JSON list of N, CA and C in Angstrom, two decimals:
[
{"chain": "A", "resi": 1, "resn": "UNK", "atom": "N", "xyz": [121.05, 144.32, 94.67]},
{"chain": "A", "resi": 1, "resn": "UNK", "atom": "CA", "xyz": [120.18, 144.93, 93.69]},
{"chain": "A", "resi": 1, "resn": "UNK", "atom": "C", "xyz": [120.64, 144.53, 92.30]},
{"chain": "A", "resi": 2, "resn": "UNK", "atom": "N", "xyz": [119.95, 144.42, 91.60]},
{"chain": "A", "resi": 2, "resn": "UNK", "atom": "CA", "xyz": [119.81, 143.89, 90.17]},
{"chain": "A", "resi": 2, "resn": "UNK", "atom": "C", "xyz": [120.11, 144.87, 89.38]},
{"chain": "A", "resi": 3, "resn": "UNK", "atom": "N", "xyz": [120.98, 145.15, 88.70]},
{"chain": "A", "resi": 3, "resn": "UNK", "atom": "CA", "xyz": [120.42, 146.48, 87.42]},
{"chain": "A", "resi": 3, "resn": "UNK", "atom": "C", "xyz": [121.00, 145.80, 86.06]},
{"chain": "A", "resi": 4, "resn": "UNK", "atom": "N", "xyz": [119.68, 145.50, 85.45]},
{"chain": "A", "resi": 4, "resn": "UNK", "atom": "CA", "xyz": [119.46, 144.86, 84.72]},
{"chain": "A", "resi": 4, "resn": "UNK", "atom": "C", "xyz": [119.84, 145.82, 83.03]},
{"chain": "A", "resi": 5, "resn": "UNK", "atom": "N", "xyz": [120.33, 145.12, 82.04]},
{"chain": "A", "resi": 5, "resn": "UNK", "atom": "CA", "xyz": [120.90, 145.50, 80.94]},
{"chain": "A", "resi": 5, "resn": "UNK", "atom": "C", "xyz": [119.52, 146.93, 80.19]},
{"chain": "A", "resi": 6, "resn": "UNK", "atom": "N", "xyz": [118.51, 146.64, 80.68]},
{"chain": "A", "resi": 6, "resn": "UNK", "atom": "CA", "xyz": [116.91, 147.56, 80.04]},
{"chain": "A", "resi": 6, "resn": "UNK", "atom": "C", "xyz": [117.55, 148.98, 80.52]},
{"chain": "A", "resi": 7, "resn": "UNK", "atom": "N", "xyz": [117.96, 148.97, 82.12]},
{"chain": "A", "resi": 7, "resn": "UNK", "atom": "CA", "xyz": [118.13, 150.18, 82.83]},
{"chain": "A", "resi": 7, "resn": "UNK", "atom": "C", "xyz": [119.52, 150.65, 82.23]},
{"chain": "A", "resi": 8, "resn": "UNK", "atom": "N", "xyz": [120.37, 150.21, 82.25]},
{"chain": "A", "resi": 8, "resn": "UNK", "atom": "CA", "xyz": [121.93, 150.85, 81.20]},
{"chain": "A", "resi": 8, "resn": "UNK", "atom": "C", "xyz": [121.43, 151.29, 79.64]},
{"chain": "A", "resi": 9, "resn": "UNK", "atom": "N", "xyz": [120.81, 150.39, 79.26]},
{"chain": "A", "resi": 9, "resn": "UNK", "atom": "CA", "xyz": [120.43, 150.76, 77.96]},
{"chain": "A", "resi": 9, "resn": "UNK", "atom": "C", "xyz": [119.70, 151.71, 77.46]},
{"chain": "A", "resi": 10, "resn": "UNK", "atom": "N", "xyz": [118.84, 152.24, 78.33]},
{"chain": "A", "resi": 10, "resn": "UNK", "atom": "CA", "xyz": [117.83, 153.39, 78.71]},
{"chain": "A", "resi": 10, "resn": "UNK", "atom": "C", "xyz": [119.03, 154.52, 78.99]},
{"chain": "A", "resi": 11, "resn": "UNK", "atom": "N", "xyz": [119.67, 154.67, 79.39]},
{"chain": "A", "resi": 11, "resn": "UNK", "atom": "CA", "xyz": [120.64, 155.53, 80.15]},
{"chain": "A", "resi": 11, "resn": "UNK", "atom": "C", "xyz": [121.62, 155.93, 79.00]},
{"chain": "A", "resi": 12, "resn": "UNK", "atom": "N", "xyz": [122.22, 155.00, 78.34]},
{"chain": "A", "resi": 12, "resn": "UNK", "atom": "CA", "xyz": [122.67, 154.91, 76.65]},
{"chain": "A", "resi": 12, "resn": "UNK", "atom": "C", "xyz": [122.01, 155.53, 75.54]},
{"chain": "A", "resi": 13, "resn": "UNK", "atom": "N", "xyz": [120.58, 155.52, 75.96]},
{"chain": "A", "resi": 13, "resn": "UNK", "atom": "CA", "xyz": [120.11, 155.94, 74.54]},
{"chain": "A", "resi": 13, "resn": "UNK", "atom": "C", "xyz": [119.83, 157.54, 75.03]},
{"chain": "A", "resi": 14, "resn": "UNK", "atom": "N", "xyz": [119.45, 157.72, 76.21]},
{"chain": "A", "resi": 14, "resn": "UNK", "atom": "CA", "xyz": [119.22, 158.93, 76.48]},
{"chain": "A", "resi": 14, "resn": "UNK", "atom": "C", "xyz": [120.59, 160.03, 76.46]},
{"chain": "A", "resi": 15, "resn": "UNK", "atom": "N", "xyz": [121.70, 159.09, 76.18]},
{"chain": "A", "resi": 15, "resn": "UNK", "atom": "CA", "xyz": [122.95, 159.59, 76.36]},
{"chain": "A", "resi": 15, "resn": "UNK", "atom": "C", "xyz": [122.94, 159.95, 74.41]},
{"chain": "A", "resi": 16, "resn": "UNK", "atom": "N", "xyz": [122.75, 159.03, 73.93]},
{"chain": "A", "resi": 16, "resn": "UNK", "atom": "CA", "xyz": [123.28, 158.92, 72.45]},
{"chain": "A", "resi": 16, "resn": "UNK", "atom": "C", "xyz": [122.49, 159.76, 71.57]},
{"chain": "A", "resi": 17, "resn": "UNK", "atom": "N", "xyz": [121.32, 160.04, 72.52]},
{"chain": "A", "resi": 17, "resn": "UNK", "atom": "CA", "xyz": [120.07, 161.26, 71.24]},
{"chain": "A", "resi": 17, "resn": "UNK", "atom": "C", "xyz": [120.19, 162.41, 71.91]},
{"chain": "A", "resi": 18, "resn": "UNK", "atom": "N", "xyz": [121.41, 162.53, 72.45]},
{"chain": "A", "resi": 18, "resn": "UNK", "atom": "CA", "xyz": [121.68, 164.25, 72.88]},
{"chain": "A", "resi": 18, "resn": "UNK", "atom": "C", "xyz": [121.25, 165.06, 73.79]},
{"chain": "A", "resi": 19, "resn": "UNK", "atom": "N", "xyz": [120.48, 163.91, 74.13]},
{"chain": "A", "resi": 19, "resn": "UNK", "atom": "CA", "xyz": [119.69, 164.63, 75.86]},
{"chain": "A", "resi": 19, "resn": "UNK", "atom": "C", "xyz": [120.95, 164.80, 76.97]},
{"chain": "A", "resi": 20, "resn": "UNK", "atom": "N", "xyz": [120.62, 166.25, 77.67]},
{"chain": "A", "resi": 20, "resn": "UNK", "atom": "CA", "xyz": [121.86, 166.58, 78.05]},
{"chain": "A", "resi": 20, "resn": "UNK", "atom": "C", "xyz": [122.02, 166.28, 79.08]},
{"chain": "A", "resi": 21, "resn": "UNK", "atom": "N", "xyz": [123.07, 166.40, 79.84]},
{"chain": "A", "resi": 21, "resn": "UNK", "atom": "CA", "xyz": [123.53, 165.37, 81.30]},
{"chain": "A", "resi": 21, "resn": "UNK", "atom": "C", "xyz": [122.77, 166.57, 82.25]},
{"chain": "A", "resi": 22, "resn": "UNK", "atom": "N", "xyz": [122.11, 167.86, 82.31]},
{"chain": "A", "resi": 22, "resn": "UNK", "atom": "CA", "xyz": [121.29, 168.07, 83.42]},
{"chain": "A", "resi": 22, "resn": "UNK", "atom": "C", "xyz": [120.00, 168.20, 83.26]},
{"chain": "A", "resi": 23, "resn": "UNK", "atom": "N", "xyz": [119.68, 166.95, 82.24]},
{"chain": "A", "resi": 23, "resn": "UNK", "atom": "CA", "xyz": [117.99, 166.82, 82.29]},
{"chain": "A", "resi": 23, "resn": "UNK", "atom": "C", "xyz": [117.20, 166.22, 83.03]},
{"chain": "A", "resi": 24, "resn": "UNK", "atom": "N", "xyz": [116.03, 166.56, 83.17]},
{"chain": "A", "resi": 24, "resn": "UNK", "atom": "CA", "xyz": [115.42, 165.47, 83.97]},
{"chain": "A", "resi": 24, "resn": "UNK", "atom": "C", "xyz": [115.87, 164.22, 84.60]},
{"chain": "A", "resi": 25, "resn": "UNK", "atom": "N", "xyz": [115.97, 163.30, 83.38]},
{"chain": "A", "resi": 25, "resn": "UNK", "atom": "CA", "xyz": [115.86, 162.36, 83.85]},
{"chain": "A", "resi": 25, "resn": "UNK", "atom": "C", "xyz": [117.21, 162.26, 85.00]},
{"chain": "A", "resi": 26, "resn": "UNK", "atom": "N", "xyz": [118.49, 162.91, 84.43]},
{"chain": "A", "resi": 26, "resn": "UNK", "atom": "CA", "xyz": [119.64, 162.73, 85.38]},
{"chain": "A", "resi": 26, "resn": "UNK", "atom": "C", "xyz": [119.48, 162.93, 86.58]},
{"chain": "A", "resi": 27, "resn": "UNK", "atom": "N", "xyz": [118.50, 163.97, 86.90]},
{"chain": "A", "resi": 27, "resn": "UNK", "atom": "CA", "xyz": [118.21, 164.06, 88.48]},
{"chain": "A", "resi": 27, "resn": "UNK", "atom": "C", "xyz": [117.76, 163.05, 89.64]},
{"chain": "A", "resi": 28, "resn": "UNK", "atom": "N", "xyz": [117.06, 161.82, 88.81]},
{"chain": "A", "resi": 28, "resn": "UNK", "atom": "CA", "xyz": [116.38, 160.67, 89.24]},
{"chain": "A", "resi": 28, "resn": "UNK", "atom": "C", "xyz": [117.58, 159.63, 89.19]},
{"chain": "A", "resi": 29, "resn": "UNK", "atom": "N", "xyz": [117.60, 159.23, 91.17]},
{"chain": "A", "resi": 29, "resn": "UNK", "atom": "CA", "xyz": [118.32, 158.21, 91.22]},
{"chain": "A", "resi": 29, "resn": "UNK", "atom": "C", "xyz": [118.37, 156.87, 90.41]},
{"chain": "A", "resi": 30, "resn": "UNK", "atom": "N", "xyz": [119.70, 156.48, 90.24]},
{"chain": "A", "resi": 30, "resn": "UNK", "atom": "CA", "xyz": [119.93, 155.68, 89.17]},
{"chain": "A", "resi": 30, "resn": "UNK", "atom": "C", "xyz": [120.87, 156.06, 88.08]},
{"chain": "A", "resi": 31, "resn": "UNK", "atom": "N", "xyz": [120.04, 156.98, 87.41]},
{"chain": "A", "resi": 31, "resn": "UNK", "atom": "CA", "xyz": [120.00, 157.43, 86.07]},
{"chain": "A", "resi": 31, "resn": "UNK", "atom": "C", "xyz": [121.63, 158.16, 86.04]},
{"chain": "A", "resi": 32, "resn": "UNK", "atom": "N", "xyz": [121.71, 159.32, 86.92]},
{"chain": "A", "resi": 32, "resn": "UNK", "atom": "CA", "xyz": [123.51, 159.59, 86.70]},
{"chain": "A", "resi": 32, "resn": "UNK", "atom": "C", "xyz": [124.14, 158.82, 86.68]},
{"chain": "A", "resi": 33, "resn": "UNK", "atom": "N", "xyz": [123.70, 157.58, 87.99]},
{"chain": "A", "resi": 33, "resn": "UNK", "atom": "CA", "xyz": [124.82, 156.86, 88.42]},
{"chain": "A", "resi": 33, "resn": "UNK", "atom": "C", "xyz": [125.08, 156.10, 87.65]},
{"chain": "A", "resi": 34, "resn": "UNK", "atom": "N", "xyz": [124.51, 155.33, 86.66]},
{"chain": "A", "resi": 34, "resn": "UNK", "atom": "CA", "xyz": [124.55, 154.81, 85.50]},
{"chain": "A", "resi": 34, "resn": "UNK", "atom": "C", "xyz": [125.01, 155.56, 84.28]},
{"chain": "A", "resi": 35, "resn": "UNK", "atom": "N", "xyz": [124.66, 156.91, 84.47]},
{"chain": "A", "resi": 35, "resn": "UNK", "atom": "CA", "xyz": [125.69, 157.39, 82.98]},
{"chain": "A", "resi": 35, "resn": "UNK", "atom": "C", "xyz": [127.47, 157.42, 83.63]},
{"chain": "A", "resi": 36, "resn": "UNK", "atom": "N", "xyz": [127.37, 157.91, 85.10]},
{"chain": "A", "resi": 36, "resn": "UNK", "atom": "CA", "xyz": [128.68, 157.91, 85.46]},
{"chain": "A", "resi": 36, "resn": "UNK", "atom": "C", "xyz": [129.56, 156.22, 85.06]},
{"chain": "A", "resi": 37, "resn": "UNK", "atom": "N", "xyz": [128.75, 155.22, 85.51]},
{"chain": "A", "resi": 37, "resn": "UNK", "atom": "CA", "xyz": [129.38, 153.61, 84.55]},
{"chain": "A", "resi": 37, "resn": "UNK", "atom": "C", "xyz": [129.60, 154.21, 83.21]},
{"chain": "A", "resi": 38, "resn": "UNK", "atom": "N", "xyz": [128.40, 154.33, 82.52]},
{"chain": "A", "resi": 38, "resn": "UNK", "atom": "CA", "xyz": [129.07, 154.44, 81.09]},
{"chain": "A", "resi": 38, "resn": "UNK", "atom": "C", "xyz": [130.21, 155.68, 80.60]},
{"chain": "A", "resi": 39, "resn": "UNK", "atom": "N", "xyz": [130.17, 155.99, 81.09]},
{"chain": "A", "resi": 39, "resn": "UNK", "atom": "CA", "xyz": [131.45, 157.34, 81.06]},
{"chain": "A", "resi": 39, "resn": "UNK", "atom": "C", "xyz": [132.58, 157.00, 81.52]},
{"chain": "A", "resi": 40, "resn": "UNK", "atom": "N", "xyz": [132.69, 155.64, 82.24]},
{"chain": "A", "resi": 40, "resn": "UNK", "atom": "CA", "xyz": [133.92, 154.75, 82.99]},
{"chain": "A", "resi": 40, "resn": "UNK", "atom": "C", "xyz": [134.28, 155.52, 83.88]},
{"chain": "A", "resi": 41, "resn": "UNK", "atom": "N", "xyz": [133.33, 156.83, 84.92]},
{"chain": "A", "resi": 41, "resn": "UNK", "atom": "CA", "xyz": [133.54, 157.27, 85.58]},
{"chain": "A", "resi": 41, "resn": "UNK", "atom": "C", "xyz": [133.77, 156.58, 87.04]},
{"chain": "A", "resi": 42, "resn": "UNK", "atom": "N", "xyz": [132.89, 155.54, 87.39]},
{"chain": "A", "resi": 42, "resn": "UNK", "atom": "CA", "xyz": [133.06, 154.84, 88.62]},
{"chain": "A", "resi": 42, "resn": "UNK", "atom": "C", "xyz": [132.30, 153.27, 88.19]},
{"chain": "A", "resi": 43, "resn": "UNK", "atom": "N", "xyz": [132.51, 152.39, 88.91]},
{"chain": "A", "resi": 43, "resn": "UNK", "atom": "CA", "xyz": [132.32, 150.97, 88.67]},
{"chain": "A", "resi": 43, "resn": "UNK", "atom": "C", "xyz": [130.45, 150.77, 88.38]},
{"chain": "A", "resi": 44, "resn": "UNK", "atom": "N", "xyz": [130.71, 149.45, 87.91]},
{"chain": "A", "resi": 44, "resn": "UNK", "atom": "CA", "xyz": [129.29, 149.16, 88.60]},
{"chain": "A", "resi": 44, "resn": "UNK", "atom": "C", "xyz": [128.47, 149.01, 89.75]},
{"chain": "A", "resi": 45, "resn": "UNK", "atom": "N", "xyz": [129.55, 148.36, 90.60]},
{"chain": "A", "resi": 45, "resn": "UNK", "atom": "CA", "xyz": [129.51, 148.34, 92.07]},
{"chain": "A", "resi": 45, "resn": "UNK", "atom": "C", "xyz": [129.27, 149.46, 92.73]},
{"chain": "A", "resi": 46, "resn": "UNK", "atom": "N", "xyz": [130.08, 149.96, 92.34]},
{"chain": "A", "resi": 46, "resn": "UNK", "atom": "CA", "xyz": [129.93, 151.74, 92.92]},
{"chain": "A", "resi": 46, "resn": "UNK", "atom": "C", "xyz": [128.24, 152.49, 92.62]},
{"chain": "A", "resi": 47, "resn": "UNK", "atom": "N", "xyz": [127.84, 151.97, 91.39]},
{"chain": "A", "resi": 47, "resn": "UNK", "atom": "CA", "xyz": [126.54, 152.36, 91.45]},
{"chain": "A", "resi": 47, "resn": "UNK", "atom": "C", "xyz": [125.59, 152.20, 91.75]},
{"chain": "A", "resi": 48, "resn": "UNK", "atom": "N", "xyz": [125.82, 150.58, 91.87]},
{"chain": "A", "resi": 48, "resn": "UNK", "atom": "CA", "xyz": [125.00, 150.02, 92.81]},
{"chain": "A", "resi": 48, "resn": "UNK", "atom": "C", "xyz": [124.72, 150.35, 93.98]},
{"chain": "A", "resi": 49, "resn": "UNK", "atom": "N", "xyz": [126.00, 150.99, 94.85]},
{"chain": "A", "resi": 49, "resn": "UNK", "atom": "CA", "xyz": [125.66, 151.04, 96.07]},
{"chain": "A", "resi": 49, "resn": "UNK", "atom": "C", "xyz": [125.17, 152.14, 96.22]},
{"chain": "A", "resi": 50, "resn": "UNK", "atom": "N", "xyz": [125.75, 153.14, 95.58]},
{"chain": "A", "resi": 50, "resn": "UNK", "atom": "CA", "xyz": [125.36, 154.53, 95.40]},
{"chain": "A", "resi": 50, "resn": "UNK", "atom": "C", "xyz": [123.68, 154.88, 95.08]},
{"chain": "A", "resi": 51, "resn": "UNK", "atom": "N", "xyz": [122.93, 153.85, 94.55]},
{"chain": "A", "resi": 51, "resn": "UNK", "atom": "CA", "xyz": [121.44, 153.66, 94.22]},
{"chain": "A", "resi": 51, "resn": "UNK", "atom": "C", "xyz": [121.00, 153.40, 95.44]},
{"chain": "A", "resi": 52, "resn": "UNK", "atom": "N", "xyz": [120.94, 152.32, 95.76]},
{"chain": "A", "resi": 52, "resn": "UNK", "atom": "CA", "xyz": [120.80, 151.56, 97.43]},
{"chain": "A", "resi": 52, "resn": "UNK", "atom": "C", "xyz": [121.22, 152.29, 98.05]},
{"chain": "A", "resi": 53, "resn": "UNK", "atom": "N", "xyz": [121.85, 153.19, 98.84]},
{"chain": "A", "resi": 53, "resn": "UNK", "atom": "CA", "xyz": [121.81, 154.03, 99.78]},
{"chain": "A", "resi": 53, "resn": "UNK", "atom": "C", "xyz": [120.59, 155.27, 100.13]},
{"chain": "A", "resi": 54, "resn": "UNK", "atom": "N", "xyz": [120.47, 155.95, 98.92]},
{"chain": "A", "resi": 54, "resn": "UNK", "atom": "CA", "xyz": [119.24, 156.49, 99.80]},
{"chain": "A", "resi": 54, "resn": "UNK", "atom": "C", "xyz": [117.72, 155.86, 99.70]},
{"chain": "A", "resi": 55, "resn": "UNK", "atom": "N", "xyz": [117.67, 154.28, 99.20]},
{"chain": "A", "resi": 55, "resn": "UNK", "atom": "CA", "xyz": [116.51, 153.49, 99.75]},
{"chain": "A", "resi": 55, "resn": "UNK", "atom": "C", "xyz": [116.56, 152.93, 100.89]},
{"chain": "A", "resi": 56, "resn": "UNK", "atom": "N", "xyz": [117.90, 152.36, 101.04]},
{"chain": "A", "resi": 56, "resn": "UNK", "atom": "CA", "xyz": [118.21, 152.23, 102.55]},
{"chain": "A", "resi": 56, "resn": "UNK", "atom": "C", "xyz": [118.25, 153.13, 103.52]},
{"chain": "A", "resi": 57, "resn": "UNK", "atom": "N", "xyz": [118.09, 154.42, 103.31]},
{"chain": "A", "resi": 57, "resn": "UNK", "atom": "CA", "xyz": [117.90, 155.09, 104.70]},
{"chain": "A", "resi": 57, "resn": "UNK", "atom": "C", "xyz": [116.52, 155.42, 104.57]},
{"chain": "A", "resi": 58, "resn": "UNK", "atom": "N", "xyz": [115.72, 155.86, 103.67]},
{"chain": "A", "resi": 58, "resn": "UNK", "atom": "CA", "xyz": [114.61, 155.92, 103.48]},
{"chain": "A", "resi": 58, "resn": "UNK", "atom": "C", "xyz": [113.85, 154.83, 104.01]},
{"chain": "A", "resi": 59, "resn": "UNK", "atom": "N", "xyz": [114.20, 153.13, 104.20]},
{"chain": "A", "resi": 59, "resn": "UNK", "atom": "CA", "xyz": [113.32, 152.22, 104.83]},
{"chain": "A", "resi": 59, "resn": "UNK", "atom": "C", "xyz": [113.98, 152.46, 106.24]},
{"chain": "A", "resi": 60, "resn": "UNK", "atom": "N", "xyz": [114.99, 152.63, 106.85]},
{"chain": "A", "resi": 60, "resn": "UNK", "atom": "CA", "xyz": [115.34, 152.77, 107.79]},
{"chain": "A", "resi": 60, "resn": "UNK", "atom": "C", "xyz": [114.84, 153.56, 108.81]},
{"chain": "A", "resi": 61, "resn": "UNK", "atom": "N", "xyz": [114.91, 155.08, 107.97]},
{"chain": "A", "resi": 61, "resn": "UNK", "atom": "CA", "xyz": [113.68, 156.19, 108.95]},
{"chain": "A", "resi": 61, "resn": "UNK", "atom": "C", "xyz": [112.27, 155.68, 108.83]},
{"chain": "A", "resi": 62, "resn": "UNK", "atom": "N", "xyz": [111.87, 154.67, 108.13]},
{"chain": "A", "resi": 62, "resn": "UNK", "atom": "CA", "xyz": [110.33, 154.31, 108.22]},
{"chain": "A", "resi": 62, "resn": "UNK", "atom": "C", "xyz": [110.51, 152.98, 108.92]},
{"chain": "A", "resi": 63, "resn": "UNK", "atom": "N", "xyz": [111.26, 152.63, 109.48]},
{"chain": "A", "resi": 63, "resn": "UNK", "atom": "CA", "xyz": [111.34, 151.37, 110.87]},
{"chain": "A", "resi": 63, "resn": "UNK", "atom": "C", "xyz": [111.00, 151.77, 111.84]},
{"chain": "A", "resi": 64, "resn": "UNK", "atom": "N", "xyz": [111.51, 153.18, 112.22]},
{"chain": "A", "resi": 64, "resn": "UNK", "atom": "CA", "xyz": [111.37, 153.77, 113.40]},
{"chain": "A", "resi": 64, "resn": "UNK", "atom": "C", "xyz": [110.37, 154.87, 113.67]},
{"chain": "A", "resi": 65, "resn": "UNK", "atom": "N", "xyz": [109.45, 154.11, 112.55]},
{"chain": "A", "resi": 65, "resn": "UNK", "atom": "CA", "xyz": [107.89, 154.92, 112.56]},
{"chain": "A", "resi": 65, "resn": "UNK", "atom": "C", "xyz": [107.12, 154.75, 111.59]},
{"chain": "A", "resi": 66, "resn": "UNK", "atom": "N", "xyz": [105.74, 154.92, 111.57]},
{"chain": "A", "resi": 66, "resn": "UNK", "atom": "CA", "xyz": [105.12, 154.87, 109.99]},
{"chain": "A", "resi": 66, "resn": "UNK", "atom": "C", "xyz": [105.91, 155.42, 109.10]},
{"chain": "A", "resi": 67, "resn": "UNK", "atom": "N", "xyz": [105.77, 155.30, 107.46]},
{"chain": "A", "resi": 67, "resn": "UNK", "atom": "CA", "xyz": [106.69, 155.80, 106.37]},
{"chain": "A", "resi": 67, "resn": "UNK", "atom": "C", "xyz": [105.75, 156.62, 106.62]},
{"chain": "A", "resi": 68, "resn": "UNK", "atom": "N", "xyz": [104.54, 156.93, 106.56]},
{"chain": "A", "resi": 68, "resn": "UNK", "atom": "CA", "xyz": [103.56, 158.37, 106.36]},
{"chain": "A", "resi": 68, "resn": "UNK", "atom": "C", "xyz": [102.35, 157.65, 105.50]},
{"chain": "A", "resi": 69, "resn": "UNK", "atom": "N", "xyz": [101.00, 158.38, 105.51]},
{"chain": "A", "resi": 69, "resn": "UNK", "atom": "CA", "xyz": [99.82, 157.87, 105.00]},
{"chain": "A", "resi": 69, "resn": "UNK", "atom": "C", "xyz": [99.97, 157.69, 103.82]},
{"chain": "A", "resi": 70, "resn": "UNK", "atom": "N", "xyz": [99.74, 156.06, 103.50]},
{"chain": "A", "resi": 70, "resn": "UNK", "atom": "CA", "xyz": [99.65, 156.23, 101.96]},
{"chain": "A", "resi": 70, "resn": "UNK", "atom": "C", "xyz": [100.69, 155.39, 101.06]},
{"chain": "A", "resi": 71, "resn": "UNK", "atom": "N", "xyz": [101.90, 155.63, 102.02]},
{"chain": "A", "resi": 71, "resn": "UNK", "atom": "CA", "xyz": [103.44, 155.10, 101.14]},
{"chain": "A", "resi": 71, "resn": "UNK", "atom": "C", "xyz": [103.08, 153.40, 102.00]},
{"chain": "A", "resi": 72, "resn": "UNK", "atom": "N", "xyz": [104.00, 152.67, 100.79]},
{"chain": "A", "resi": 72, "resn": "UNK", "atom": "CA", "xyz": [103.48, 151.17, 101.19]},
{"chain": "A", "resi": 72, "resn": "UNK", "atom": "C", "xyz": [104.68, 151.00, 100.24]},
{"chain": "A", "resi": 73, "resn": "UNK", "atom": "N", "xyz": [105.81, 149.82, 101.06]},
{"chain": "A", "resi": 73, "resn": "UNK", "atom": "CA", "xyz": [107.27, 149.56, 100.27]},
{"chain": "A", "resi": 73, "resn": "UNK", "atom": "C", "xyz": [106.75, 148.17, 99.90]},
{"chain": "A", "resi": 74, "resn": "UNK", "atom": "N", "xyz": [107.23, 148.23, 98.92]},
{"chain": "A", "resi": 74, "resn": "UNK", "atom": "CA", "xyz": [107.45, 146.69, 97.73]},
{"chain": "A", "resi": 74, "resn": "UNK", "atom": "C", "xyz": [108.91, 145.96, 97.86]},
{"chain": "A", "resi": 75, "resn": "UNK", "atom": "N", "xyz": [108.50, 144.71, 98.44]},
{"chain": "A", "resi": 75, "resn": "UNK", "atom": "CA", "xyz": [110.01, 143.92, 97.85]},
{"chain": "A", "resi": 75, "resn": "UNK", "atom": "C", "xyz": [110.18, 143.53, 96.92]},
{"chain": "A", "resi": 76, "resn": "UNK", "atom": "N", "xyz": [111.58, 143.17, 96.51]},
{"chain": "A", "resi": 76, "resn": "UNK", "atom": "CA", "xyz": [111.87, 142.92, 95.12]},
{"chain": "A", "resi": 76, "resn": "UNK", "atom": "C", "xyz": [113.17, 144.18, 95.22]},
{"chain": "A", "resi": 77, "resn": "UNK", "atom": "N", "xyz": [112.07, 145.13, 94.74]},
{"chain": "A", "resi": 77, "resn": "UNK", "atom": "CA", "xyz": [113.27, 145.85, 94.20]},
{"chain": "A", "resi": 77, "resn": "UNK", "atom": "C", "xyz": [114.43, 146.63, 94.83]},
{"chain": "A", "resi": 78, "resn": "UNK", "atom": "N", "xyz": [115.71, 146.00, 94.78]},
{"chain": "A", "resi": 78, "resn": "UNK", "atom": "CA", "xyz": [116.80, 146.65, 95.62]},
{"chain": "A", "resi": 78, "resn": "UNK", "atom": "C", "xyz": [117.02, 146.08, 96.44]},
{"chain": "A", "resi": 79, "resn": "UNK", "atom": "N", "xyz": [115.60, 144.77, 96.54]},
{"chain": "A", "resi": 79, "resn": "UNK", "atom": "CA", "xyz": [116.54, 143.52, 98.02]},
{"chain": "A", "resi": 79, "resn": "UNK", "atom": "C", "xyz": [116.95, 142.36, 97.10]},
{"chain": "A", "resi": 80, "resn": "UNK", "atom": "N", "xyz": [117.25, 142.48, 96.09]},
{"chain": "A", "resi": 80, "resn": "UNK", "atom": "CA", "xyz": [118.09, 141.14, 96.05]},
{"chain": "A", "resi": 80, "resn": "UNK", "atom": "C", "xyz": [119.79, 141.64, 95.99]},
{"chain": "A", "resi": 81, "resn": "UNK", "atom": "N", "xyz": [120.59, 140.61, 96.39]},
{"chain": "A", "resi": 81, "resn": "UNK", "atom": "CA", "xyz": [121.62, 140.64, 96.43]},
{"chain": "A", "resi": 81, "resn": "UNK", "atom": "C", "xyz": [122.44, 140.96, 95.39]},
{"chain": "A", "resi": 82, "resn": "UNK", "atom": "N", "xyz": [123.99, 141.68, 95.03]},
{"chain": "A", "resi": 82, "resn": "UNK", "atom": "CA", "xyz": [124.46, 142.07, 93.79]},
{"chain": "A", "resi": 82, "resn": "UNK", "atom": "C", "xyz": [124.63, 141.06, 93.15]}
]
């Protein structure tokens, strides 16, 4: 998976205009795991994988059956390699 300099930087600014670490947006995967990088709390790697894990089980339980009416997965995002 890619996480591209837009997505840290987003995560930075929402950090730097005082929006507080249990807002919204922190709840949405990614978004902690990326303030936890900038806080030098855990690696990049670490967030990476930590992102990719619950898309990977999420396509996983939809292998072993329809995802449900309606949901339709896109590649690209989260299958390319680190």
């Amino acid at each position: 998976m890619h996480v591209g300099t837009g997505w840290l930087e987003e995560v930075k600014s929402l950090l730097a205009s005082g929006t507080s670490e249990d807002a919204k947006p922190f709840r949405f995967i990614g978004y902690r795991e990326l303030r936890g990088v900038l806080q030098e709390e855990i690696s990049l790697a670490e967030a990476r994988e930590a992102i990719q894990r619950p898309r990977a089980a999420m396509q996983n339980a939809s292998s072993h059956g329809s995802p449900g009416e309606g949901v339709r997965w896109f590649s690209g995002f989260g299958d390319e390699p680190p």
